[in-house]
Amino acid sequence: MGKSERPEHTAPPDIYYNAEEARKYTTNSRIMQIQETLTERALELLALPQDGIPKLLLDLGCGSGLSGESLTKHGHTWVGLDISESMLDVAREREVEGDLCLHDLGHGLPLRPGTFDGAISISAVQWLCNADQTGHEPRKRMRRLFETLYACLIRGGRAVLQIYPENSQQAEMLTSTAMKAGFSGGLVVDFPHSTRAKKYFLVLMVGSSSYQPQAKGIHGEDSDDDDQEVQVANRQRSNKRRRTANGNIQGSHRHPEAKGKDWVQKKKSQMRKKGYTNVPSDSKYTGRKRKDHW
């Protein structure tokens, strides 16, 4: 996998996080540090009552239990769900204290209503934006997740989902689907002016609340760590294209055919499968080169 390539574009999560990748992920001290930092921030945004009573929390996409360990340190009980059996095997070997369940979040949560005091997720929910299988429709899978998440939280409970959206459309799709499921809240963006330190947290609340989560770095402050990303150092694809000797723009080395009609139609088809609704219709003008202005 190239340095700038997102894991979601490589393989479905249950395949991508195989035994080798699961162990590599869990033994990387850098990733462990980042996971702990992101989990601490998620707990801060969760704003649980400081009453000394341990809370029952849900960890969506718990992986090998790195985020769950932070929940345990804070004295909370937790249940973790993940689609990767290899990740859960590593979590069991590490003897994490949470209960673990092999489950696809896109199928909804098979949990008793009104059970959990809160929920967190670190770098997992954005995987639902991709159609990994023929029958997968991202919007429907998101809706099942958010509707069942809303149901299993107590009244006044919150969920904080740290995500890496590929673009603004994915962020909007996740946020709007959560709101339609009944949640209030929205997207909190830490360090919005920094390319590398920017972090997205979808903060959701069951019922109305006066709680107003505050983003960090909105006035241009520096992050303590400008390189906090859990899997890929640079998740944005490069859009640079080479210019040939005669001055024409050439496609990238990965897409040498860009951007002819077939390529444009292929990309539009992929966007539709991912659930985007604002993709222009195909026509005889699709991919046609524009004439030079005179």
PDB file of C-alpha atoms in Angstrom:
ATOM      1  CA  MET A   1       0.000   0.000   0.000  1.00  0.00           C
ATOM      2  CA  GLY A   2       1.340   3.407  -0.964  1.00  0.00           C
ATOM      3  CA  LYS A   3       2.042   5.952   1.709  1.00  0.00           C
ATOM      4  CA  SER A   4      -0.792   8.244   0.622  1.00  0.00           C
ATOM      5  CA  GLU A   5      -3.356   5.469   0.127  1.00  0.00           C
ATOM      6  CA  ARG A   6      -6.212   5.080   2.590  1.00  0.00           C
ATOM      7  CA  PRO A   7      -6.772   1.627   4.142  1.00  0.00           C
ATOM      8  CA  GLU A   8     -10.454   1.821   3.118  1.00  0.00           C
ATOM      9  CA  HIS A   9      -9.383   1.809  -0.545  1.00  0.00           C
ATOM     10  CA  THR A  10      -7.203  -1.266  -0.147  1.00  0.00           C
ATOM     11  CA  ALA A  11      -9.588  -3.933   1.176  1.00  0.00           C
ATOM     12  CA  PRO A  12     -12.610  -4.399   3.462  1.00  0.00           C
ATOM     13  CA  PRO A  13     -11.662  -4.009   7.157  1.00  0.00           C
ATOM     14  CA  ASP A  14     -12.049  -7.704   8.019  1.00  0.00           C
ATOM     15  CA  ILE A  15      -9.580  -8.543   5.238  1.00  0.00           C
ATOM     16  CA  TYR A  16      -7.236  -5.584   5.592  1.00  0.00           C
ATOM     17  CA  TYR A  17      -6.727  -6.204   9.320  1.00  0.00           C
ATOM     18  CA  ASN A  18      -5.496  -9.781   8.990  1.00  0.00           C
ATOM     19  CA  ALA A  19      -3.311 -11.523  11.586  1.00  0.00           C
ATOM     20  CA  GLU A  20      -0.115  -9.856  10.370  1.00  0.00           C
ATOM     21  CA  GLU A  21      -1.590  -6.354  10.163  1.00  0.00           C
ATOM     22  CA  ALA A  22      -3.357  -6.720  13.524  1.00  0.00           C
ATOM     23  CA  ARG A  23      -0.110  -7.561  15.314  1.00  0.00           C
ATOM     24  CA  LYS A  24       1.821  -4.863  13.493  1.00  0.00           C
ATOM     25  CA  TYR A  25      -0.850  -2.313  14.437  1.00  0.00           C
ATOM     26  CA  THR A  26      -0.873  -3.305  18.100  1.00  0.00           C
ATOM     27  CA  THR A  27       2.899  -3.447  18.622  1.00  0.00           C
ATOM     28  CA  ASN A  28       3.592  -0.059  17.027  1.00  0.00           C
ATOM     29  CA  SER A  29       4.398   2.296  19.898  1.00  0.00           C
ATOM     30  CA  ARG A  30       3.495   5.308  17.779  1.00  0.00           C
ATOM     31  CA  ILE A  31       0.017   3.991  17.035  1.00  0.00           C
ATOM     32  CA  MET A  32      -0.478   3.041  20.685  1.00  0.00           C
ATOM     33  CA  GLN A  33       0.346   6.598  21.746  1.00  0.00           C
ATOM     34  CA  ILE A  34      -2.008   8.097  19.153  1.00  0.00           C
ATOM     35  CA  GLN A  35      -4.844   5.761  20.110  1.00  0.00           C
ATOM     36  CA  GLU A  36      -4.477   6.725  23.758  1.00  0.00           C
ATOM     37  CA  THR A  37      -4.448  10.448  22.936  1.00  0.00           C
ATOM     38  CA  LEU A  38      -7.528  10.202  20.721  1.00  0.00           C
ATOM     39  CA  THR A  39      -9.385   8.113  23.301  1.00  0.00           C
ATOM     40  CA  GLU A  40      -8.600  10.622  26.044  1.00  0.00           C
ATOM     41  CA  ARG A  41      -9.963  13.395  23.828  1.00  0.00           C
ATOM     42  CA  ALA A  42     -13.088  11.329  23.077  1.00  0.00           C
ATOM     43  CA  LEU A  43     -13.664  10.828  26.815  1.00  0.00           C
ATOM     44  CA  GLU A  44     -13.218  14.558  27.352  1.00  0.00           C
ATOM     45  CA  LEU A  45     -15.900  15.291  24.755  1.00  0.00           C
ATOM     46  CA  LEU A  46     -18.118  12.538  26.185  1.00  0.00           C
ATOM     47  CA  ALA A  47     -18.227  14.611  29.397  1.00  0.00           C
ATOM     48  CA  LEU A  48     -19.375  11.807  31.686  1.00  0.00           C
ATOM     49  CA  PRO A  49     -20.669  12.797  35.145  1.00  0.00           C
ATOM     50  CA  GLN A  50     -17.854  13.015  37.673  1.00  0.00           C
ATOM     51  CA  ASP A  51     -19.800  11.171  40.388  1.00  0.00           C
ATOM     52  CA  GLY A  52     -17.326   8.376  41.076  1.00  0.00           C
ATOM     53  CA  ILE A  53     -19.665   5.742  39.615  1.00  0.00           C
ATOM     54  CA  PRO A  54     -18.148   3.563  36.856  1.00  0.00           C
ATOM     55  CA  LYS A  55     -20.029   3.824  33.574  1.00  0.00           C
ATOM     56  CA  LEU A  56     -20.923   1.144  31.027  1.00  0.00           C
ATOM     57  CA  LEU A  57     -19.482   2.249  27.673  1.00  0.00           C
ATOM     58  CA  LEU A  58     -19.538   0.945  24.137  1.00  0.00           C
ATOM     59  CA  ASP A  59     -16.394   0.884  21.963  1.00  0.00           C
ATOM     60  CA  LEU A  60     -17.341   0.717  18.280  1.00  0.00           C
ATOM     61  CA  GLY A  61     -14.543  -0.728  16.166  1.00  0.00           C
ATOM     62  CA  CYS A  62     -12.560  -1.625  19.275  1.00  0.00           C
ATOM     63  CA  GLY A  63      -9.815  -3.424  17.322  1.00  0.00           C
ATOM     64  CA  SER A  64      -7.173  -4.947  19.576  1.00  0.00           C
ATOM     65  CA  GLY A  65      -8.432  -3.082  22.631  1.00  0.00           C
ATOM     66  CA  LEU A  66      -6.042  -0.113  22.657  1.00  0.00           C
ATOM     67  CA  SER A  67      -8.850   2.402  23.178  1.00  0.00           C
ATOM     68  CA  GLY A  68     -10.553   0.066  25.636  1.00  0.00           C
ATOM     69  CA  GLU A  69      -7.475   0.085  27.851  1.00  0.00           C
ATOM     70  CA  SER A  70      -7.910   3.832  28.311  1.00  0.00           C
ATOM     71  CA  LEU A  71     -11.538   3.268  29.313  1.00  0.00           C
ATOM     72  CA  THR A  72     -10.396   0.692  31.866  1.00  0.00           C
ATOM     73  CA  LYS A  73      -7.816   3.119  33.291  1.00  0.00           C
ATOM     74  CA  HIS A  74     -10.636   5.561  33.953  1.00  0.00           C
ATOM     75  CA  GLY A  75     -12.519   2.878  35.874  1.00  0.00           C
ATOM     76  CA  HIS A  76     -15.233   2.222  33.303  1.00  0.00           C
ATOM     77  CA  THR A  77     -16.699  -1.086  32.138  1.00  0.00           C
ATOM     78  CA  TRP A  78     -16.868  -1.509  28.375  1.00  0.00           C
ATOM     79  CA  VAL A  79     -18.086  -3.708  25.550  1.00  0.00           C
ATOM     80  CA  GLY A  80     -16.163  -3.692  22.263  1.00  0.00           C
ATOM     81  CA  LEU A  81     -17.386  -4.633  18.796  1.00  0.00           C
ATOM     82  CA  ASP A  82     -15.186  -5.139  15.740  1.00  0.00           C
ATOM     83  CA  ILE A  83     -15.465  -6.791  12.329  1.00  0.00           C
ATOM     84  CA  SER A  84     -11.873  -8.094  12.307  1.00  0.00           C
ATOM     85  CA  GLU A  85     -11.499 -11.476  13.971  1.00  0.00           C
ATOM     86  CA  SER A  86      -7.718 -11.095  13.898  1.00  0.00           C
ATOM     87  CA  MET A  87      -7.909  -7.820  15.831  1.00  0.00           C
ATOM     88  CA  LEU A  88     -10.150  -9.421  18.462  1.00  0.00           C
ATOM     89  CA  ASP A  89      -7.775 -12.397  18.737  1.00  0.00           C
ATOM     90  CA  VAL A  90      -4.958  -9.992  19.594  1.00  0.00           C
ATOM     91  CA  ALA A  91      -7.208  -8.241  22.119  1.00  0.00           C
ATOM     92  CA  ARG A  92      -7.897 -11.584  23.843  1.00  0.00           C
ATOM     93  CA  GLU A  93      -4.198 -12.430  23.893  1.00  0.00           C
ATOM     94  CA  ARG A  94      -3.551  -9.072  25.535  1.00  0.00           C
ATOM     95  CA  GLU A  95      -6.231  -9.946  28.128  1.00  0.00           C
ATOM     96  CA  VAL A  96      -8.103  -6.670  27.877  1.00  0.00           C
ATOM     97  CA  GLU A  97     -10.830  -6.291  30.481  1.00  0.00           C
ATOM     98  CA  GLY A  98     -13.726  -5.440  28.165  1.00  0.00           C
ATOM     99  CA  ASP A  99     -16.210  -7.876  26.670  1.00  0.00           C
ATOM    100  CA  LEU A 100     -15.517  -8.469  22.969  1.00  0.00           C
ATOM    101  CA  CYS A 101     -17.899  -9.211  20.120  1.00  0.00           C
ATOM    102  CA  LEU A 102     -17.242 -10.002  16.440  1.00  0.00           C
ATOM    103  CA  HIS A 103     -19.752  -7.840  14.591  1.00  0.00           C
ATOM    104  CA  ASP A 104     -20.229  -5.680  11.481  1.00  0.00           C
ATOM    105  CA  LEU A 105     -21.376  -2.206  12.579  1.00  0.00           C
ATOM    106  CA  GLY A 106     -23.249  -1.823   9.295  1.00  0.00           C
ATOM    107  CA  HIS A 107     -25.690  -4.517  10.441  1.00  0.00           C
ATOM    108  CA  GLY A 108     -26.766  -2.394  13.395  1.00  0.00           C
ATOM    109  CA  LEU A 109     -26.099  -3.069  17.080  1.00  0.00           C
ATOM    110  CA  PRO A 110     -27.798  -6.149  18.627  1.00  0.00           C
ATOM    111  CA  LEU A 111     -27.942  -4.553  22.075  1.00  0.00           C
ATOM    112  CA  ARG A 112     -30.667  -4.023  24.658  1.00  0.00           C
ATOM    113  CA  PRO A 113     -32.276  -0.552  24.478  1.00  0.00           C
ATOM    114  CA  GLY A 114     -31.251   2.023  27.061  1.00  0.00           C
ATOM    115  CA  THR A 115     -28.283  -0.012  28.333  1.00  0.00           C
ATOM    116  CA  PHE A 116     -25.145   2.064  27.768  1.00  0.00           C
ATOM    117  CA  ASP A 117     -24.119   5.332  29.438  1.00  0.00           C
ATOM    118  CA  GLY A 118     -22.047   6.379  26.424  1.00  0.00           C
ATOM    119  CA  ALA A 119     -20.129   5.230  23.368  1.00  0.00           C
ATOM    120  CA  ILE A 120     -16.848   6.022  21.667  1.00  0.00           C
ATOM    121  CA  SER A 121     -15.225   5.032  18.387  1.00  0.00           C
ATOM    122  CA  ILE A 122     -11.685   5.713  17.217  1.00  0.00           C
ATOM    123  CA  SER A 123     -10.891   5.700  13.482  1.00  0.00           C
ATOM    124  CA  ALA A 124     -13.556   3.155  12.545  1.00  0.00           C
ATOM    125  CA  VAL A 125     -16.909   4.576  11.420  1.00  0.00           C
ATOM    126  CA  GLN A 126     -15.599   6.111   8.175  1.00  0.00           C
ATOM    127  CA  TRP A 127     -15.240   2.549   6.820  1.00  0.00           C
ATOM    128  CA  LEU A 128     -19.039   2.514   6.440  1.00  0.00           C
ATOM    129  CA  CYS A 129     -18.751   5.143   3.695  1.00  0.00           C
ATOM    130  CA  ASN A 130     -17.424   2.478   1.320  1.00  0.00           C
ATOM    131  CA  ALA A 131     -19.396  -0.189  -0.542  1.00  0.00           C
ATOM    132  CA  ASP A 132     -17.113  -3.144   0.198  1.00  0.00           C
ATOM    133  CA  GLN A 133     -19.555  -5.722  -1.157  1.00  0.00           C
ATOM    134  CA  THR A 134     -22.135  -5.760  -3.933  1.00  0.00           C
ATOM    135  CA  GLY A 135     -25.091  -5.555  -1.544  1.00  0.00           C
ATOM    136  CA  HIS A 136     -23.615  -2.798   0.614  1.00  0.00           C
ATOM    137  CA  GLU A 137     -25.363   0.572   0.461  1.00  0.00           C
ATOM    138  CA  PRO A 138     -23.425   3.026   2.668  1.00  0.00           C
ATOM    139  CA  ARG A 139     -26.375   5.221   3.643  1.00  0.00           C
ATOM    140  CA  LYS A 140     -28.483   2.233   4.699  1.00  0.00           C
ATOM    141  CA  ARG A 141     -25.620   0.742   6.699  1.00  0.00           C
ATOM    142  CA  MET A 142     -24.998   4.082   8.431  1.00  0.00           C
ATOM    143  CA  ARG A 143     -28.694   4.427   9.196  1.00  0.00           C
ATOM    144  CA  ARG A 144     -28.823   0.977  10.812  1.00  0.00           C
ATOM    145  CA  LEU A 145     -25.799   1.829  12.954  1.00  0.00           C
ATOM    146  CA  PHE A 146     -27.072   5.206  14.150  1.00  0.00           C
ATOM    147  CA  GLU A 147     -30.653   4.069  14.770  1.00  0.00           C
ATOM    148  CA  THR A 148     -29.536   1.143  16.933  1.00  0.00           C
ATOM    149  CA  LEU A 149     -26.838   3.230  18.642  1.00  0.00           C
ATOM    150  CA  TYR A 150     -29.476   5.809  19.550  1.00  0.00           C
ATOM    151  CA  ALA A 151     -31.681   3.048  20.963  1.00  0.00           C
ATOM    152  CA  CYS A 152     -29.030   1.378  23.131  1.00  0.00           C
ATOM    153  CA  LEU A 153     -27.914   4.602  24.870  1.00  0.00           C
ATOM    154  CA  ILE A 154     -29.609   5.907  27.999  1.00  0.00           C
ATOM    155  CA  ARG A 155     -31.595   9.121  27.867  1.00  0.00           C
ATOM    156  CA  GLY A 156     -29.054  11.942  27.985  1.00  0.00           C
ATOM    157  CA  GLY A 157     -26.255   9.597  26.875  1.00  0.00           C
ATOM    158  CA  ARG A 158     -23.641  10.659  24.348  1.00  0.00           C
ATOM    159  CA  ALA A 159     -21.505   9.108  21.662  1.00  0.00           C
ATOM    160  CA  VAL A 160     -18.188  10.503  20.425  1.00  0.00           C
ATOM    161  CA  LEU A 161     -16.995   9.050  17.147  1.00  0.00           C
ATOM    162  CA  GLN A 162     -13.538  10.079  15.957  1.00  0.00           C
ATOM    163  CA  ILE A 163     -13.464   9.775  12.173  1.00  0.00           C
ATOM    164  CA  TYR A 164     -11.186  10.381   9.189  1.00  0.00           C
ATOM    165  CA  PRO A 165     -13.615  11.505   6.467  1.00  0.00           C
ATOM    166  CA  GLU A 166     -12.122  11.394   2.999  1.00  0.00           C
ATOM    167  CA  ASN A 167     -13.878  14.612   2.024  1.00  0.00           C
ATOM    168  CA  SER A 168     -16.604  17.033   3.147  1.00  0.00           C
ATOM    169  CA  GLN A 169     -19.311  14.902   1.504  1.00  0.00           C
ATOM    170  CA  GLN A 170     -18.461  11.929   3.721  1.00  0.00           C
ATOM    171  CA  ALA A 171     -18.476  14.120   6.834  1.00  0.00           C
ATOM    172  CA  GLU A 172     -21.861  15.559   5.844  1.00  0.00           C
ATOM    173  CA  MET A 173     -23.276  12.118   5.045  1.00  0.00           C
ATOM    174  CA  LEU A 174     -22.310  10.718   8.457  1.00  0.00           C
ATOM    175  CA  THR A 175     -23.555  13.783  10.325  1.00  0.00           C
ATOM    176  CA  SER A 176     -26.897  14.059   8.508  1.00  0.00           C
ATOM    177  CA  THR A 177     -27.604  10.325   8.884  1.00  0.00           C
ATOM    178  CA  ALA A 178     -26.989  10.570  12.641  1.00  0.00           C
ATOM    179  CA  MET A 179     -29.322  13.563  12.931  1.00  0.00           C
ATOM    180  CA  LYS A 180     -32.074  11.713  11.023  1.00  0.00           C
ATOM    181  CA  ALA A 181     -31.742   8.842  13.509  1.00  0.00           C
ATOM    182  CA  GLY A 182     -32.744  11.208  16.318  1.00  0.00           C
ATOM    183  CA  PHE A 183     -29.420  12.445  17.665  1.00  0.00           C
ATOM    184  CA  SER A 184     -28.633  16.067  18.404  1.00  0.00           C
ATOM    185  CA  GLY A 185     -25.097  17.446  18.271  1.00  0.00           C
ATOM    186  CA  GLY A 186     -22.728  17.694  15.350  1.00  0.00           C
ATOM    187  CA  LEU A 187     -19.157  17.690  14.144  1.00  0.00           C
ATOM    188  CA  VAL A 188     -16.341  19.055  16.335  1.00  0.00           C
ATOM    189  CA  VAL A 189     -13.108  19.792  14.448  1.00  0.00           C
ATOM    190  CA  ASP A 190      -9.947  20.199  16.521  1.00  0.00           C
ATOM    191  CA  PHE A 191      -7.145  22.328  15.045  1.00  0.00           C
ATOM    192  CA  PRO A 192      -9.157  23.181  11.907  1.00  0.00           C
ATOM    193  CA  HIS A 193      -6.372  25.382  10.519  1.00  0.00           C
ATOM    194  CA  SER A 194      -3.760  22.599  10.594  1.00  0.00           C
ATOM    195  CA  THR A 195      -3.514  20.102   7.747  1.00  0.00           C
ATOM    196  CA  ARG A 196      -1.841  17.379   9.797  1.00  0.00           C
ATOM    197  CA  ALA A 197      -3.251  17.963  13.294  1.00  0.00           C
ATOM    198  CA  LYS A 198      -6.883  18.416  12.245  1.00  0.00           C
ATOM    199  CA  LYS A 199      -9.169  15.866  13.921  1.00  0.00           C
ATOM    200  CA  TYR A 200     -12.885  15.220  13.398  1.00  0.00           C
ATOM    201  CA  PHE A 201     -15.158  14.116  16.236  1.00  0.00           C
ATOM    202  CA  LEU A 202     -18.830  13.430  15.650  1.00  0.00           C
ATOM    203  CA  VAL A 203     -20.390  14.319  19.023  1.00  0.00           C
ATOM    204  CA  LEU A 204     -23.916  12.919  19.337  1.00  0.00           C
ATOM    205  CA  MET A 205     -26.454  13.301  22.146  1.00  0.00           C
ATOM    206  CA  VAL A 206     -29.667  11.451  22.975  1.00  0.00           C
ATOM    207  CA  GLY A 207     -32.257  14.124  23.700  1.00  0.00           C
ATOM    208  CA  SER A 208     -31.778  17.838  24.102  1.00  0.00           C
ATOM    209  CA  SER A 209     -28.869  19.134  26.136  1.00  0.00           C
ATOM    210  CA  SER A 210     -27.248  22.412  27.085  1.00  0.00           C
ATOM    211  CA  TYR A 211     -23.842  20.777  26.672  1.00  0.00           C
ATOM    212  CA  GLN A 212     -21.717  22.584  24.083  1.00  0.00           C
ATOM    213  CA  PRO A 213     -18.522  20.680  23.155  1.00  0.00           C
ATOM    214  CA  GLN A 214     -15.588  22.968  22.454  1.00  0.00           C
ATOM    215  CA  ALA A 215     -13.090  22.383  19.675  1.00  0.00           C
ATOM    216  CA  LYS A 216      -9.371  22.802  20.275  1.00  0.00           C
ATOM    217  CA  GLY A 217      -7.093  25.071  18.258  1.00  0.00           C
ATOM    218  CA  ILE A 218      -9.860  27.175  16.685  1.00  0.00           C
ATOM    219  CA  HIS A 219      -7.799  30.328  17.217  1.00  0.00           C
ATOM    220  CA  GLY A 220      -4.749  28.931  15.482  1.00  0.00           C
ATOM    221  CA  GLU A 221      -3.017  27.339  18.478  1.00  0.00           C
ATOM    222  CA  ASP A 222      -0.550  24.575  17.697  1.00  0.00           C
ATOM    223  CA  SER A 223      -1.261  20.960  18.509  1.00  0.00           C
ATOM    224  CA  ASP A 224       1.069  19.144  20.873  1.00  0.00           C
ATOM    225  CA  ASP A 225       1.496  16.613  18.084  1.00  0.00           C
ATOM    226  CA  ASP A 226       1.052  17.599  14.453  1.00  0.00           C
ATOM    227  CA  ASP A 227       1.164  14.022  13.207  1.00  0.00           C
ATOM    228  CA  GLN A 228      -1.588  12.230  15.101  1.00  0.00           C
ATOM    229  CA  GLU A 229      -3.126   9.809  12.644  1.00  0.00           C
ATOM    230  CA  VAL A 230      -3.785   6.154  13.346  1.00  0.00           C
ATOM    231  CA  GLN A 231      -2.832   4.202  10.274  1.00  0.00           C
ATOM    232  CA  VAL A 232      -1.603   6.366   7.456  1.00  0.00           C
ATOM    233  CA  ALA A 233       0.707   9.341   7.907  1.00  0.00           C
ATOM    234  CA  ASN A 234      -0.882  11.193   4.990  1.00  0.00           C
ATOM    235  CA  ARG A 235      -4.446  10.167   4.208  1.00  0.00           C
ATOM    236  CA  GLN A 236      -5.010  12.613   1.383  1.00  0.00           C
ATOM    237  CA  ARG A 237      -4.271  11.486  -2.158  1.00  0.00           C
ATOM    238  CA  SER A 238      -2.041  13.731  -4.194  1.00  0.00           C
ATOM    239  CA  ASN A 239      -3.887  15.527  -6.986  1.00  0.00           C
ATOM    240  CA  LYS A 240      -0.747  16.546  -8.829  1.00  0.00           C
ATOM    241  CA  ARG A 241      -0.538  15.648 -12.506  1.00  0.00           C
ATOM    242  CA  ARG A 242       2.458  15.773 -14.737  1.00  0.00           C
ATOM    243  CA  ARG A 243       2.723  18.091 -17.715  1.00  0.00           C
ATOM    244  CA  THR A 244       4.172  16.585 -20.882  1.00  0.00           C
ATOM    245  CA  ALA A 245       6.765  18.180 -23.127  1.00  0.00           C
ATOM    246  CA  ASN A 246       4.128  19.649 -25.459  1.00  0.00           C
ATOM    247  CA  GLY A 247       2.334  21.288 -22.530  1.00  0.00           C
ATOM    248  CA  ASN A 248      -0.581  18.849 -22.191  1.00  0.00           C
ATOM    249  CA  ILE A 249      -1.568  17.602 -18.759  1.00  0.00           C
ATOM    250  CA  GLN A 250      -0.987  13.904 -18.230  1.00  0.00           C
ATOM    251  CA  GLY A 251      -2.769  11.594 -15.782  1.00  0.00           C
ATOM    252  CA  SER A 252      -1.025  10.340 -12.667  1.00  0.00           C
ATOM    253  CA  HIS A 253       1.116   7.214 -12.736  1.00  0.00           C
ATOM    254  CA  ARG A 254      -1.726   5.332 -11.011  1.00  0.00           C
ATOM    255  CA  HIS A 255      -4.359   6.586 -13.468  1.00  0.00           C
ATOM    256  CA  PRO A 256      -2.582   7.211 -16.794  1.00  0.00           C
ATOM    257  CA  GLU A 257      -5.960   7.295 -18.592  1.00  0.00           C
ATOM    258  CA  ALA A 258      -7.253  10.261 -16.540  1.00  0.00           C
ATOM    259  CA  LYS A 259      -9.405  11.923 -17.386  1.00  0.00           C
ATOM    260  CA  GLY A 260     -11.103  10.445 -20.415  1.00  0.00           C
ATOM    261  CA  LYS A 261     -14.779   9.546 -20.678  1.00  0.00           C
ATOM    262  CA  ASP A 262     -14.391   5.948 -19.440  1.00  0.00           C
ATOM    263  CA  TRP A 263     -12.427   7.094 -16.403  1.00  0.00           C
ATOM    264  CA  VAL A 264     -14.962   9.815 -15.538  1.00  0.00           C
ATOM    265  CA  GLN A 265     -17.890   7.384 -15.835  1.00  0.00           C
ATOM    266  CA  LYS A 266     -16.067   4.843 -13.676  1.00  0.00           C
ATOM    267  CA  LYS A 267     -15.433   7.400 -10.918  1.00  0.00           C
ATOM    268  CA  LYS A 268     -19.055   8.617 -11.042  1.00  0.00           C
ATOM    269  CA  SER A 269     -20.265   5.026 -10.727  1.00  0.00           C
ATOM    270  CA  GLN A 270     -18.048   4.513  -7.673  1.00  0.00           C
ATOM    271  CA  MET A 271     -19.430   7.682  -6.098  1.00  0.00           C
ATOM    272  CA  ARG A 272     -23.020   6.506  -6.610  1.00  0.00           C
ATOM    273  CA  LYS A 273     -22.224   3.122  -5.021  1.00  0.00           C
ATOM    274  CA  LYS A 274     -20.792   4.935  -2.003  1.00  0.00           C
ATOM    275  CA  GLY A 275     -24.133   6.657  -1.495  1.00  0.00           C
ATOM    276  CA  TYR A 276     -23.498  10.157  -2.866  1.00  0.00           C
ATOM    277  CA  THR A 277     -26.655  11.741  -4.264  1.00  0.00           C
ATOM    278  CA  ASN A 278     -25.206  14.821  -5.965  1.00  0.00           C
ATOM    279  CA  VAL A 279     -23.324  12.990  -8.744  1.00  0.00           C
ATOM    280  CA  PRO A 280     -24.153  14.536 -12.173  1.00  0.00           C
ATOM    281  CA  SER A 281     -25.966  12.320 -14.669  1.00  0.00           C
ATOM    282  CA  ASP A 282     -24.047  10.846 -17.608  1.00  0.00           C
ATOM    283  CA  SER A 283     -24.580  12.483 -20.984  1.00  0.00           C
ATOM    284  CA  LYS A 284     -22.940  12.740 -24.397  1.00  0.00           C
ATOM    285  CA  TYR A 285     -20.850  15.579 -22.958  1.00  0.00           C
ATOM    286  CA  THR A 286     -19.373  13.439 -20.137  1.00  0.00           C
ATOM    287  CA  GLY A 287     -15.578  13.502 -20.286  1.00  0.00           C
ATOM    288  CA  ARG A 288     -15.564  15.665 -23.406  1.00  0.00           C
ATOM    289  CA  LYS A 289     -12.605  18.006 -23.637  1.00  0.00           C
ATOM    290  CA  ARG A 290     -13.598  21.655 -23.441  1.00  0.00           C
ATOM    291  CA  LYS A 291     -12.629  23.941 -26.266  1.00  0.00           C
ATOM    292  CA  ASP A 292     -10.030  26.598 -25.633  1.00  0.00           C
ATOM    293  CA  HIS A 293     -11.419  30.036 -24.922  1.00  0.00           C
ATOM    294  CA  TRP A 294     -11.001  32.606 -27.648  1.00  0.00           C
TER     295      TRP A 294
END
